């Protein structure tokens, strides 16, 4: 069976087209979804991510604003800025671009964001919703990855799903979403023994490791759905965690990097912001 490419460019364009329509409908009702992105310092990779988020807002008709703060800002001043955005009714989503400079307490900063404006889905309340399967904001990258997995049209219930990586922003929520789809889920990490034995059982394999080309063809079950979350810069090029050229000869479906999960992450951020704005209307 020839491999099918799960194209994040095409899928995210479809999602953004639908978001654009819903934004227009909200505007008729007097609400323009607003996303505030806080960038502390000027890390070059963060600059790119923030610019792409702003472009996404512009494309879909949302109000995107980037708030640039000095790298030496104090914890108190940063939290005061978040408080101000929490109170601003024109702002429906607040995102603090990570990582923050070392002197700042990341968890305390994220905890300051109102859970309903936490469009990244990183607040403990939203992590709790994810854990209990109740309504909350779902983290953008796993949400986008699940959309790609669903797009295969395969029955997910009962499938063996293996997630490599257990971070709070990707691995753990990804595993939880797959569990909610009734997959049998295994989470692997740096202390996992015989990793290949686990990955070769996977009907769905998600790589969120942060090591270029980490998943090789001999680790993949023939016909598997392979989702590559990794974004690694190697010699000025962006590469995923999966050895794409080799693994595509074995897999049934595969996401490319670039043009895969990364594109979906931004689409899901816009979706979360739109949903936050729509919720304010329902609560009026
Ligand atoms: P982290 O560094 O927080 O987590 C990496 C995980 O990989 C850890 O759980 C670690 O295990 C595990 N790991 C490391 N080495 C091995 C190994 N040899 N065998 C098995 N597991 C291993 O990274 P993130 O989750 O934040 O990100 C993962 C990747 O996804 C990165 O490349 C990042 O850039 C990318 N990313 C992409 C996004 C997108 O939009 N596409 C969004 C967010 C991230 P342990 O816990 O034991 O240390």
PDB file of N, CA and C in Angstrom, residues 11 22 32 59 63 71 76 82 91 103 116 128 184 206 226 237 242 257 271 282:
ATOM      1  N   UNK A  11      -4.794  20.714   5.230  1.00  0.00           N
ATOM      2  CA  UNK A  11      -5.773  20.577   6.328  1.00  0.00           C
ATOM      3  C   UNK A  11      -5.946  21.879   7.096  1.00  0.00           C
ATOM      4  N   UNK A  22     -16.721  31.664  10.461  1.00  0.00           N
ATOM      5  CA  UNK A  22     -17.312  31.810  11.802  1.00  0.00           C
ATOM      6  C   UNK A  22     -16.929  33.146  12.437  1.00  0.00           C
ATOM      7  N   UNK A  32     -15.428  40.637  17.792  1.00  0.00           N
ATOM      8  CA  UNK A  32     -14.270  40.240  16.978  1.00  0.00           C
ATOM      9  C   UNK A  32     -13.310  39.462  17.876  1.00  0.00           C
ATOM     10  N   UNK A  59      -5.195  36.554   8.655  1.00  0.00           N
ATOM     11  CA  UNK A  59      -5.848  35.779   7.584  1.00  0.00           C
ATOM     12  C   UNK A  59      -7.308  35.468   7.899  1.00  0.00           C
ATOM     13  N   UNK A  63      -8.558  39.877  15.688  1.00  0.00           N
ATOM     14  CA  UNK A  63      -7.664  40.932  16.172  1.00  0.00           C
ATOM     15  C   UNK A  63      -6.483  40.276  16.866  1.00  0.00           C
ATOM     16  N   UNK A  71      13.427  41.432  27.974  1.00  0.00           N
ATOM     17  CA  UNK A  71      13.891  40.143  28.504  1.00  0.00           C
ATOM     18  C   UNK A  71      14.112  40.196  30.016  1.00  0.00           C
ATOM     19  N   UNK A  76       6.589  40.252  38.678  1.00  0.00           N
ATOM     20  CA  UNK A  76       5.425  41.051  39.066  1.00  0.00           C
ATOM     21  C   UNK A  76       4.890  41.828  37.875  1.00  0.00           C
ATOM     22  N   UNK A  82      -0.544  40.343  32.445  1.00  0.00           N
ATOM     23  CA  UNK A  82      -1.552  39.293  32.230  1.00  0.00           C
ATOM     24  C   UNK A  82      -2.868  39.676  32.907  1.00  0.00           C
ATOM     25  N   UNK A  91     -10.091  40.989  24.552  1.00  0.00           N
ATOM     26  CA  UNK A  91      -9.103  39.898  24.446  1.00  0.00           C
ATOM     27  C   UNK A  91      -9.770  38.599  24.892  1.00  0.00           C
ATOM     28  N   UNK A 103      14.904  33.670  34.679  1.00  0.00           N
ATOM     29  CA  UNK A 103      14.581  34.236  36.001  1.00  0.00           C
ATOM     30  C   UNK A 103      13.074  34.254  36.264  1.00  0.00           C
ATOM     31  N   UNK A 116     -10.411  30.396  30.997  1.00  0.00           N
ATOM     32  CA  UNK A 116     -11.232  30.522  29.776  1.00  0.00           C
ATOM     33  C   UNK A 116     -10.519  31.312  28.676  1.00  0.00           C
ATOM     34  N   UNK A 128      -6.555  19.665  33.967  1.00  0.00           N
ATOM     35  CA  UNK A 128      -7.481  18.835  34.740  1.00  0.00           C
ATOM     36  C   UNK A 128      -8.689  18.411  33.912  1.00  0.00           C
ATOM     37  N   UNK A 184      -5.666   1.938  22.948  1.00  0.00           N
ATOM     38  CA  UNK A 184      -4.865   1.379  24.040  1.00  0.00           C
ATOM     39  C   UNK A 184      -3.530   2.105  23.968  1.00  0.00           C
ATOM     40  N   UNK A 206       3.077   8.379  17.627  1.00  0.00           N
ATOM     41  CA  UNK A 206       3.290   9.827  17.704  1.00  0.00           C
ATOM     42  C   UNK A 206       4.678  10.074  18.270  1.00  0.00           C
ATOM     43  N   UNK A 226       1.737   7.496  11.290  1.00  0.00           N
ATOM     44  CA  UNK A 226       2.916   8.068  11.964  1.00  0.00           C
ATOM     45  C   UNK A 226       2.792   9.596  11.997  1.00  0.00           C
ATOM     46  N   UNK A 237      18.035  23.883   8.540  1.00  0.00           N
ATOM     47  CA  UNK A 237      16.783  23.330   8.011  1.00  0.00           C
ATOM     48  C   UNK A 237      15.940  22.776   9.160  1.00  0.00           C
ATOM     49  N   UNK A 242      11.067  12.107  12.896  1.00  0.00           N
ATOM     50  CA  UNK A 242      10.936  10.868  12.127  1.00  0.00           C
ATOM     51  C   UNK A 242      11.840  10.959  10.896  1.00  0.00           C
ATOM     52  N   UNK A 257       7.469  17.136   7.845  1.00  0.00           N
ATOM     53  CA  UNK A 257       7.991  18.293   8.587  1.00  0.00           C
ATOM     54  C   UNK A 257       9.002  18.980   7.682  1.00  0.00           C
ATOM     55  N   UNK A 271      -8.614  28.251  16.340  1.00  0.00           N
ATOM     56  CA  UNK A 271      -9.891  27.617  16.686  1.00  0.00           C
ATOM     57  C   UNK A 271     -10.205  27.834  18.168  1.00  0.00           C
ATOM     58  N   UNK A 282     -22.359  33.268  24.444  1.00  0.00           N
ATOM     59  CA  UNK A 282     -23.313  32.347  25.079  1.00  0.00           C
ATOM     60  C   UNK A 282     -23.546  32.729  26.537  1.00  0.00           C
TER      61      UNK A 282
END
